[in-house]
Amino acid sequence: MGVLYEFAPYDTFYAGGTKAALITICDLRNDDTNASIPLVAQGLLLMFPNVALQASAPIMTRRLCLRAPKLEDAFDIDPIYNDFDVARWINVPHPCPTGFALERFQRFLTFPPHERCFILSKKSDKKQKAIGLILANWADGEKPPIIGFFLASRFHGKGFMGEALDAAFKELFQLTGADEIRASFYDGNIASDVLLKKKGFKPVGTSSDFNRATGKTEQQTDLILPRSVFEAK
């Protein structure tokens, strides 16, 4: 049993080639086969048929592909959001609401001009299933770009994220022309602490942030990676 996502295409087309689809989300986790299927949510989902014209070319590393998001990636990312060992550090609601990942990917597919989403998949995977992502945002022109990232638990400890970050940082410095990149991690996130410092990030202070996974305001360490440090590696 599980959650059913049903897409019903609409005939209506909007300006710019955007197409609407009706998404119906039903909960099938009820073991009573005679029970009616509860409707969890229904609404319009915007589809973007010309994504390839806006998406950046994939970046290949030794073991990974960093590529632009696709709508179907939401179904691979959803169980990662629902893994508390991951969600606890990336500030998503837990349990993650039905449709949360789809909503996020709908926004990713608008390709905001001050944001870049790198979907991580293994080069050896013919289906290119998403195993994590790196998200960068530089909407605040007064501050350097900030990055966040996560990886499915089963791929932890293999060096995948470090490999992906090297490629993403190179791309972001070229894309934005920034002299620095920012990152933050919640207290207790030892893996991110070690990884970011290994990549050359230096702590510059602390801040507090409400963590939706734990429902608490938590302290986090703020760090900066200077371009000069990254290029010297």
GROMACS .gro file of N, CA and C in nm, residues 13-148:
model
  408
   13PHE      N    1  -0.334   2.579  -2.244
   13PHE     CA    2  -0.195   2.620  -2.247
   13PHE      C    3  -0.189   2.768  -2.210
   14TYR      N    4  -0.085   2.803  -2.136
   14TYR     CA    5  -0.068   2.941  -2.092
   14TYR      C    6   0.048   3.004  -2.167
   15ALA      N    7   0.063   3.132  -2.148
   15ALA     CA    8   0.169   3.206  -2.217
   15ALA      C    9   0.305   3.146  -2.184
   16GLY      N   10   0.394   3.143  -2.282
   16GLY     CA   11   0.528   3.092  -2.259
   16GLY      C   12   0.538   2.941  -2.270
   17GLY      N   13   0.431   2.876  -2.314
   17GLY     CA   14   0.438   2.732  -2.333
   17GLY      C   15   0.415   2.651  -2.208
   18THR      N   16   0.369   2.714  -2.100
   18THR     CA   17   0.344   2.643  -1.976
   18THR      C   18   0.212   2.567  -1.986
   19LYS      N   19   0.213   2.441  -1.950
   19LYS     CA   20   0.094   2.357  -1.955
   19LYS      C   21   0.049   2.322  -1.814
   20ALA      N   22  -0.081   2.318  -1.792
   20ALA     CA   23  -0.133   2.282  -1.661
   20ALA      C   24  -0.174   2.136  -1.658
   21ALA      N   25  -0.158   2.074  -1.543
   21ALA     CA   26  -0.205   1.937  -1.524
   21ALA      C   27  -0.275   1.929  -1.390
   22LEU      N   28  -0.376   1.846  -1.383
   22LEU     CA   29  -0.446   1.824  -1.258
   22LEU      C   30  -0.378   1.711  -1.184
   23ILE      N   31  -0.333   1.738  -1.063
   23ILE     CA   32  -0.270   1.634  -0.983
   23ILE      C   33  -0.366   1.591  -0.872
   24THR      N   34  -0.387   1.462  -0.862
   24THR     CA   35  -0.471   1.405  -0.758
   24THR      C   36  -0.385   1.315  -0.671
   25ILE      N   37  -0.384   1.338  -0.541
   25ILE     CA   38  -0.303   1.260  -0.448
   25ILE      C   39  -0.397   1.187  -0.354
   26CYS      N   40  -0.395   1.056  -0.359
   26CYS     CA   41  -0.481   0.973  -0.274
   26CYS      C   42  -0.396   0.887  -0.182
   27ASP      N   43  -0.445   0.863  -0.063
   27ASP     CA   44  -0.374   0.780   0.035
   27ASP      C   45  -0.427   0.638   0.027
   28LEU      N   46  -0.339   0.543  -0.011
   28LEU     CA   47  -0.379   0.403  -0.025
   28LEU      C   48  -0.330   0.317   0.091
   29ARG      N   49  -0.288   0.382   0.201
   29ARG     CA   50  -0.227   0.307   0.309
   29ARG      C   51  -0.329   0.241   0.402
   30ASN      N   52  -0.458   0.259   0.377
   30ASN     CA   53  -0.561   0.196   0.458
   30ASN      C   54  -0.570   0.048   0.420
   31ASP      N   55  -0.558  -0.041   0.519
   31ASP     CA   56  -0.561  -0.184   0.491
   31ASP      C   57  -0.701  -0.237   0.462
   32ASP      N   58  -0.803  -0.155   0.487
   32ASP     CA   59  -0.941  -0.198   0.464
   32ASP      C   60  -0.972  -0.185   0.316
   33THR      N   61  -0.978  -0.299   0.246
   33THR     CA   62  -0.997  -0.294   0.101
   33THR      C   63  -1.136  -0.245   0.064
   34ASN      N   64  -1.229  -0.246   0.159
   34ASN     CA   65  -1.365  -0.200   0.130
   34ASN      C   66  -1.383  -0.051   0.158
   35ALA      N   67  -1.278   0.008   0.217
   35ALA     CA   68  -1.289   0.149   0.252
   35ALA      C   69  -1.272   0.234   0.128
   36SER      N   70  -1.336   0.349   0.128
   36SER     CA   71  -1.318   0.442   0.018
   36SER      C   72  -1.179   0.502   0.025
   37ILE      N   73  -1.123   0.541  -0.088
   37ILE     CA   74  -0.988   0.597  -0.093
   37ILE      C   75  -0.995   0.746  -0.061
   38PRO      N   76  -0.931   0.789   0.048
   38PRO     CA   77  -0.938   0.930   0.084
   38PRO      C   78  -0.857   1.018  -0.010
   39LEU      N   79  -0.914   1.128  -0.048
   39LEU     CA   80  -0.846   1.226  -0.133
   39LEU      C   81  -0.764   1.315  -0.042
   40VAL      N   82  -0.632   1.313  -0.059
   40VAL     CA   83  -0.544   1.394   0.024
   40VAL      C   84  -0.535   1.536  -0.028
   41ALA      N   85  -0.517   1.548  -0.159
   41ALA     CA   86  -0.504   1.682  -0.217
   41ALA      C   87  -0.533   1.675  -0.365
   42GLN      N   88  -0.581   1.786  -0.418
   42GLN     CA   89  -0.604   1.795  -0.562
   42GLN      C   90  -0.584   1.940  -0.603
   43GLY      N   91  -0.518   1.958  -0.713
   43GLY     CA   92  -0.497   2.095  -0.758
   43GLY      C   93  -0.420   2.099  -0.888
   44LEU      N   94  -0.392   2.218  -0.937
   44LEU     CA   95  -0.322   2.233  -1.064
   44LEU      C   96  -0.171   2.231  -1.040
   45LEU      N   97  -0.103   2.159  -1.126
   45LEU     CA   98   0.042   2.155  -1.124
   45LEU      C   99   0.090   2.210  -1.258
   46LEU      N  100   0.178   2.307  -1.255
   46LEU     CA  101   0.228   2.365  -1.379
   46LEU      C  102   0.336   2.277  -1.437
   47MET      N  103   0.326   2.250  -1.565
   47MET     CA  104   0.424   2.167  -1.634
   47MET      C  105   0.501   2.256  -1.732
   48PHE      N  106   0.627   2.222  -1.754
   48PHE     CA  107   0.713   2.305  -1.836
   48PHE      C  108   0.776   2.221  -1.948
   49PRO      N  109   0.711   2.216  -2.064
   49PRO     CA  110   0.759   2.128  -2.171
   49PRO      C  111   0.891   2.169  -2.232
   50ASN      N  112   0.933   2.295  -2.211
   50ASN     CA  113   1.056   2.341  -2.272
   50ASN      C  114   1.170   2.347  -2.172
   51VAL      N  115   1.168   2.258  -2.072
   51VAL     CA  116   1.270   2.258  -1.968
   51VAL      C  117   1.410   2.246  -2.025
   52ALA      N  118   1.427   2.163  -2.128
   52ALA     CA  119   1.560   2.139  -2.183
   52ALA      C  120   1.625   2.267  -2.235
   53LEU      N  121   1.543   2.364  -2.277
   53LEU     CA  122   1.597   2.489  -2.328
   53LEU      C  123   1.650   2.577  -2.217
   54GLN      N  124   1.603   2.554  -2.093
   54GLN     CA  125   1.644   2.636  -1.981
   54GLN      C  126   1.744   2.564  -1.890
   55ALA      N  127   1.744   2.433  -1.892
   55ALA     CA  128   1.828   2.356  -1.802
   55ALA      C  129   1.974   2.364  -1.842
   56SER      N  130   2.060   2.363  -1.742
   56SER     CA  131   2.204   2.362  -1.768
   56SER      C  132   2.250   2.223  -1.806
   57ALA      N  133   2.361   2.216  -1.876
   57ALA     CA  134   2.416   2.086  -1.916
   57ALA      C  135   2.462   2.009  -1.793
   58PRO      N  136   2.451   1.876  -1.795
   58PRO     CA  137   2.498   1.796  -1.681
   58PRO      C  138   2.648   1.812  -1.660
   59ILE      N  139   2.689   1.797  -1.536
   59ILE     CA  140   2.830   1.799  -1.499
   59ILE      C  141   2.868   1.659  -1.453
   60MET      N  142   2.971   1.603  -1.512
   60MET     CA  143   3.014   1.468  -1.478
   60MET      C  144   3.137   1.471  -1.388
   61THR      N  145   3.135   1.390  -1.283
   61THR     CA  146   3.252   1.369  -1.200
   61THR      C  147   3.293   1.223  -1.218
   62ARG      N  148   3.383   1.176  -1.136
   62ARG     CA  149   3.430   1.038  -1.151
   62ARG      C  150   3.316   0.937  -1.137
   63ARG      N  151   3.226   0.959  -1.041
   63ARG     CA  152   3.120   0.861  -1.015
   63ARG      C  153   2.979   0.917  -1.028
   64LEU      N  154   2.967   1.048  -1.042
   64LEU     CA  155   2.835   1.110  -1.033
   64LEU      C  156   2.801   1.194  -1.154
   65CYS      N  157   2.671   1.219  -1.167
   65CYS     CA  158   2.618   1.316  -1.263
   65CYS      C  159   2.544   1.423  -1.184
   66LEU      N  160   2.580   1.548  -1.204
   66LEU     CA  161   2.508   1.661  -1.144
   66LEU      C  162   2.428   1.723  -1.257
   67ARG      N  163   2.297   1.715  -1.246
   67ARG     CA  164   2.212   1.757  -1.358
   67ARG      C  165   2.096   1.843  -1.309
   68ALA      N  166   2.025   1.901  -1.404
   68ALA     CA  167   1.907   1.982  -1.373
   68ALA      C  168   1.794   1.892  -1.324
   69PRO      N  169   1.704   1.946  -1.242
   69PRO     CA  170   1.592   1.866  -1.190
   69PRO      C  171   1.488   1.833  -1.296
   70LYS      N  172   1.421   1.721  -1.274
   70LYS     CA  173   1.304   1.682  -1.352
   70LYS      C  174   1.191   1.656  -1.254
   71LEU      N  175   1.067   1.669  -1.300
   71LEU     CA  176   0.954   1.653  -1.210
   71LEU      C  177   0.954   1.516  -1.143
   72GLU      N  178   0.990   1.412  -1.218
   72GLU     CA  179   0.985   1.277  -1.161
   72GLU      C  180   1.089   1.256  -1.052
   73ASP      N  181   1.190   1.344  -1.042
   73ASP     CA  182   1.287   1.334  -0.933
   73ASP      C  183   1.220   1.347  -0.796
   74ALA      N  184   1.106   1.414  -0.793
   74ALA     CA  185   1.036   1.433  -0.666
   74ALA      C  186   1.002   1.300  -0.601
   75PHE      N  187   0.976   1.197  -0.680
   75PHE     CA  188   0.938   1.067  -0.625
   75PHE      C  189   1.058   0.994  -0.566
   76ASP      N  190   1.180   1.027  -0.612
   76ASP     CA  191   1.300   0.971  -0.552
   76ASP      C  192   1.342   1.049  -0.428
   77ILE      N  193   1.317   1.179  -0.429
   77ILE     CA  194   1.358   1.265  -0.318
   77ILE      C  195   1.262   1.254  -0.200
   78ASP      N  196   1.134   1.225  -0.227
   78ASP     CA  197   1.034   1.219  -0.120
   78ASP      C  198   1.073   1.125  -0.005
   79PRO      N  199   1.117   1.000  -0.032
   79PRO     CA  200   1.156   0.914   0.080
   79PRO      C  201   1.279   0.964   0.155
   80ILE      N  202   1.365   1.041   0.088
   80ILE     CA  203   1.481   1.100   0.158
   80ILE      C  204   1.433   1.206   0.255
   81TYR      N  205   1.338   1.290   0.211
   81TYR     CA  206   1.279   1.388   0.302
   81TYR      C  207   1.214   1.321   0.423
   82ASN      N  208   1.163   1.201   0.405
   82ASN     CA  209   1.094   1.131   0.513
   82ASN      C  210   1.186   1.046   0.600
   83ASP      N  211   1.314   1.049   0.574
   83ASP     CA  212   1.414   0.982   0.658
   83ASP      C  213   1.460   1.083   0.763
   84PHE      N  214   1.423   1.062   0.888
   84PHE     CA  215   1.454   1.161   0.991
   84PHE      C  216   1.604   1.184   1.005
   85ASP      N  217   1.685   1.083   0.980
   85ASP     CA  218   1.830   1.100   0.991
   85ASP      C  219   1.882   1.201   0.889
   86VAL      N  220   1.807   1.224   0.783
   86VAL     CA  221   1.841   1.328   0.684
   86VAL      C  222   1.763   1.456   0.714
   87ALA      N  223   1.631   1.443   0.731
   87ALA     CA  224   1.544   1.558   0.751
   87ALA      C  225   1.585   1.642   0.871
   88ARG      N  226   1.638   1.577   0.974
   88ARG     CA  227   1.675   1.648   1.096
   88ARG      C  228   1.778   1.758   1.071
   89TRP      N  229   1.858   1.740   0.965
   89TRP     CA  230   1.965   1.837   0.938
   89TRP      C  231   1.935   1.933   0.823
   90ILE      N  232   1.825   1.911   0.751
   90ILE     CA  233   1.801   1.995   0.632
   90ILE      C  234   1.674   2.080   0.643
   91ASN      N  235   1.612   2.080   0.759
   91ASN     CA  236   1.500   2.171   0.786
   91ASN      C  237   1.383   2.152   0.690
   92VAL      N  238   1.334   2.028   0.685
   92VAL     CA  239   1.207   2.000   0.617
   92VAL      C  240   1.113   1.941   0.720
   93PRO      N  241   0.982   1.957   0.703
   93PRO     CA  242   0.888   1.901   0.801
   93PRO      C  243   0.904   1.750   0.812
   94HIS      N  244   0.883   1.699   0.933
   94HIS     CA  245   0.887   1.555   0.954
   94HIS      C  246   0.777   1.514   1.050
   95PRO      N  247   0.692   1.416   1.010
   95PRO     CA  248   0.689   1.351   0.878
   95PRO      C  249   0.662   1.452   0.766
   96CYS      N  250   0.718   1.426   0.651
   96CYS     CA  251   0.705   1.519   0.540
   96CYS      C  252   0.564   1.507   0.479
   97PRO      N  253   0.492   1.617   0.466
   97PRO     CA  254   0.355   1.611   0.413
   97PRO      C  255   0.350   1.554   0.271
   98THR      N  256   0.244   1.483   0.241
   98THR     CA  257   0.222   1.432   0.106
   98THR      C  258   0.221   1.548   0.006
   99GLY      N  259   0.298   1.536  -0.099
   99GLY     CA  260   0.303   1.641  -0.201
   99GLY      C  261   0.409   1.747  -0.178
  100PHE      N  262   0.478   1.743  -0.062
  100PHE     CA  263   0.579   1.845  -0.032
  100PHE      C  264   0.690   1.846  -0.137
  101ALA      N  265   0.742   1.727  -0.170
  101ALA     CA  266   0.851   1.720  -0.268
  101ALA      C  267   0.804   1.767  -0.405
  102LEU      N  268   0.680   1.731  -0.444
  102LEU     CA  269   0.628   1.775  -0.573
  102LEU      C  270   0.618   1.927  -0.580
  103GLU      N  271   0.574   1.989  -0.472
  103GLU     CA  272   0.565   2.135  -0.469
  103GLU      C  273   0.702   2.198  -0.488
  104ARG      N  274   0.800   2.143  -0.419
  104ARG     CA  275   0.936   2.197  -0.431
  104ARG      C  276   0.989   2.184  -0.573
  105PHE      N  277   0.966   2.069  -0.633
  105PHE     CA  278   1.018   2.048  -0.768
  105PHE      C  279   0.943   2.131  -0.871
  106GLN      N  280   0.818   2.161  -0.843
  106GLN     CA  281   0.747   2.252  -0.932
  106GLN      C  282   0.818   2.387  -0.935
  107ARG      N  283   0.865   2.433  -0.818
  107ARG     CA  284   0.938   2.559  -0.813
  107ARG      C  285   1.074   2.546  -0.879
  108PHE      N  286   1.145   2.435  -0.853
  108PHE     CA  287   1.276   2.416  -0.915
  108PHE      C  288   1.266   2.426  -1.067
  109LEU      N  289   1.155   2.374  -1.123
  109LEU     CA  290   1.140   2.369  -1.268
  109LEU      C  291   1.106   2.504  -1.331
  110THR      N  292   1.087   2.607  -1.248
  110THR     CA  293   1.074   2.742  -1.304
  110THR      C  294   1.212   2.803  -1.329
  111PHE      N  295   1.318   2.733  -1.285
  111PHE     CA  296   1.456   2.778  -1.300
  111PHE      C  297   1.471   2.925  -1.257
  112PRO      N  298   1.450   2.954  -1.127
  112PRO     CA  299   1.467   3.092  -1.078
  112PRO      C  300   1.605   3.145  -1.116
  113PRO      N  301   1.616   3.272  -1.155
  113PRO     CA  302   1.743   3.325  -1.205
  113PRO      C  303   1.853   3.334  -1.100
  114HIS      N  304   1.816   3.332  -0.972
  114HIS     CA  305   1.917   3.341  -0.867
  114HIS      C  306   1.924   3.213  -0.785
  115GLU      N  307   1.900   3.101  -0.851
  115GLU     CA  308   1.903   2.972  -0.782
  115GLU      C  309   1.951   2.864  -0.876
  116ARG      N  310   2.020   2.768  -0.821
  116ARG     CA  311   2.066   2.654  -0.901
  116ARG      C  312   2.048   2.527  -0.820
  117CYS      N  313   1.979   2.431  -0.876
  117CYS     CA  314   1.957   2.302  -0.813
  117CYS      C  315   2.034   2.196  -0.892
  118PHE      N  316   2.125   2.128  -0.825
  118PHE     CA  317   2.199   2.017  -0.886
  118PHE      C  318   2.140   1.886  -0.832
  119ILE      N  319   2.081   1.806  -0.917
  119ILE     CA  320   2.035   1.674  -0.878
  119ILE      C  321   2.153   1.578  -0.891
  120LEU      N  322   2.176   1.498  -0.787
  120LEU     CA  323   2.286   1.402  -0.789
  120LEU      C  324   2.235   1.264  -0.826
  121SER      N  325   2.299   1.201  -0.920
  121SER     CA  326   2.268   1.063  -0.956
  121SER      C  327   2.398   0.992  -0.989
  122LYS      N  328   2.398   0.861  -0.980
  122LYS     CA  329   2.518   0.784  -1.008
  122LYS      C  330   2.534   0.767  -1.159
  123LYS      N  331   2.654   0.787  -1.209
  123LYS     CA  332   2.679   0.769  -1.352
  123LYS      C  333   2.648   0.628  -1.398
  124SER      N  334   2.665   0.532  -1.309
  124SER     CA  335   2.644   0.392  -1.345
  124SER      C  336   2.497   0.353  -1.348
  125ASP      N  337   2.409   0.442  -1.302
  125ASP     CA  338   2.266   0.412  -1.298
  125ASP      C  339   2.202   0.454  -1.430
  126LYS      N  340   2.156   0.356  -1.508
  126LYS     CA  341   2.096   0.387  -1.637
  126LYS      C  342   1.970   0.472  -1.624
  127LYS      N  343   1.898   0.456  -1.513
  127LYS     CA  344   1.775   0.533  -1.492
  127LYS      C  345   1.803   0.672  -1.434
  128GLN      N  346   1.927   0.696  -1.390
  128GLN     CA  347   1.966   0.827  -1.336
  128GLN      C  348   1.872   0.871  -1.222
  129LYS      N  349   1.845   0.780  -1.131
  129LYS     CA  350   1.760   0.813  -1.016
  129LYS      C  351   1.830   0.911  -0.923
  130ALA      N  352   1.755   1.006  -0.873
  130ALA     CA  353   1.810   1.107  -0.783
  130ALA      C  354   1.844   1.044  -0.649
  131ILE      N  355   1.967   1.068  -0.601
  131ILE     CA  356   2.008   1.017  -0.469
  131ILE      C  357   2.036   1.130  -0.372
  132GLY      N  358   2.020   1.253  -0.417
  132GLY     CA  359   2.043   1.370  -0.332
  132GLY      C  360   2.043   1.495  -0.418
  133LEU      N  361   2.071   1.609  -0.353
  133LEU     CA  362   2.079   1.733  -0.430
  133LEU      C  363   2.164   1.836  -0.358
  134ILE      N  364   2.207   1.933  -0.434
  134ILE     CA  365   2.275   2.052  -0.384
  134ILE      C  366   2.195   2.171  -0.434
  135LEU      N  367   2.160   2.261  -0.343
  135LEU     CA  368   2.081   2.378  -0.380
  135LEU      C  369   2.158   2.505  -0.343
  136ALA      N  370   2.174   2.593  -0.441
  136ALA     CA  371   2.242   2.721  -0.418
  136ALA      C  372   2.148   2.836  -0.448
  137ASN      N  373   2.157   2.941  -0.369
  137ASN     CA  374   2.071   3.058  -0.388
  137ASN      C  375   2.152   3.185  -0.364
  138TRP      N  376   2.137   3.281  -0.453
  138TRP     CA  377   2.205   3.410  -0.438
  138TRP      C  378   2.108   3.526  -0.464
  139ALA      N  379   1.985   3.508  -0.416
  139ALA     CA  380   1.883   3.612  -0.434
  139ALA      C  381   1.915   3.738  -0.355
  140ASP      N  382   1.983   3.722  -0.241
  140ASP     CA  383   2.022   3.837  -0.160
  140ASP      C  384   2.152   3.893  -0.216
  141GLY      N  385   2.141   4.000  -0.292
  141GLY     CA  386   2.258   4.058  -0.358
  141GLY      C  387   2.361   4.115  -0.263
  142GLU      N  388   2.323   4.133  -0.136
  142GLU     CA  389   2.415   4.187  -0.037
  142GLU      C  390   2.503   4.079   0.025
  143LYS      N  391   2.470   3.952  -0.002
  143LYS     CA  392   2.544   3.842   0.060
  143LYS      C  393   2.592   3.745  -0.047
  144PRO      N  394   2.697   3.667  -0.016
  144PRO     CA  395   2.743   3.565  -0.111
  144PRO      C  396   2.639   3.455  -0.128
  145PRO      N  397   2.649   3.377  -0.233
  145PRO     CA  398   2.558   3.263  -0.251
  145PRO      C  399   2.564   3.169  -0.131
  146ILE      N  400   2.451   3.109  -0.097
  146ILE     CA  401   2.446   3.012   0.012
  146ILE      C  402   2.407   2.877  -0.044
  147ILE      N  403   2.469   2.772   0.009
  147ILE     CA  404   2.439   2.638  -0.040
  147ILE      C  405   2.387   2.548   0.072
  148GLY      N  406   2.306   2.452   0.031
  148GLY     CA  407   2.261   2.346   0.119
  148GLY      C  408   2.266   2.216   0.041
   0.00000   0.00000   0.00000
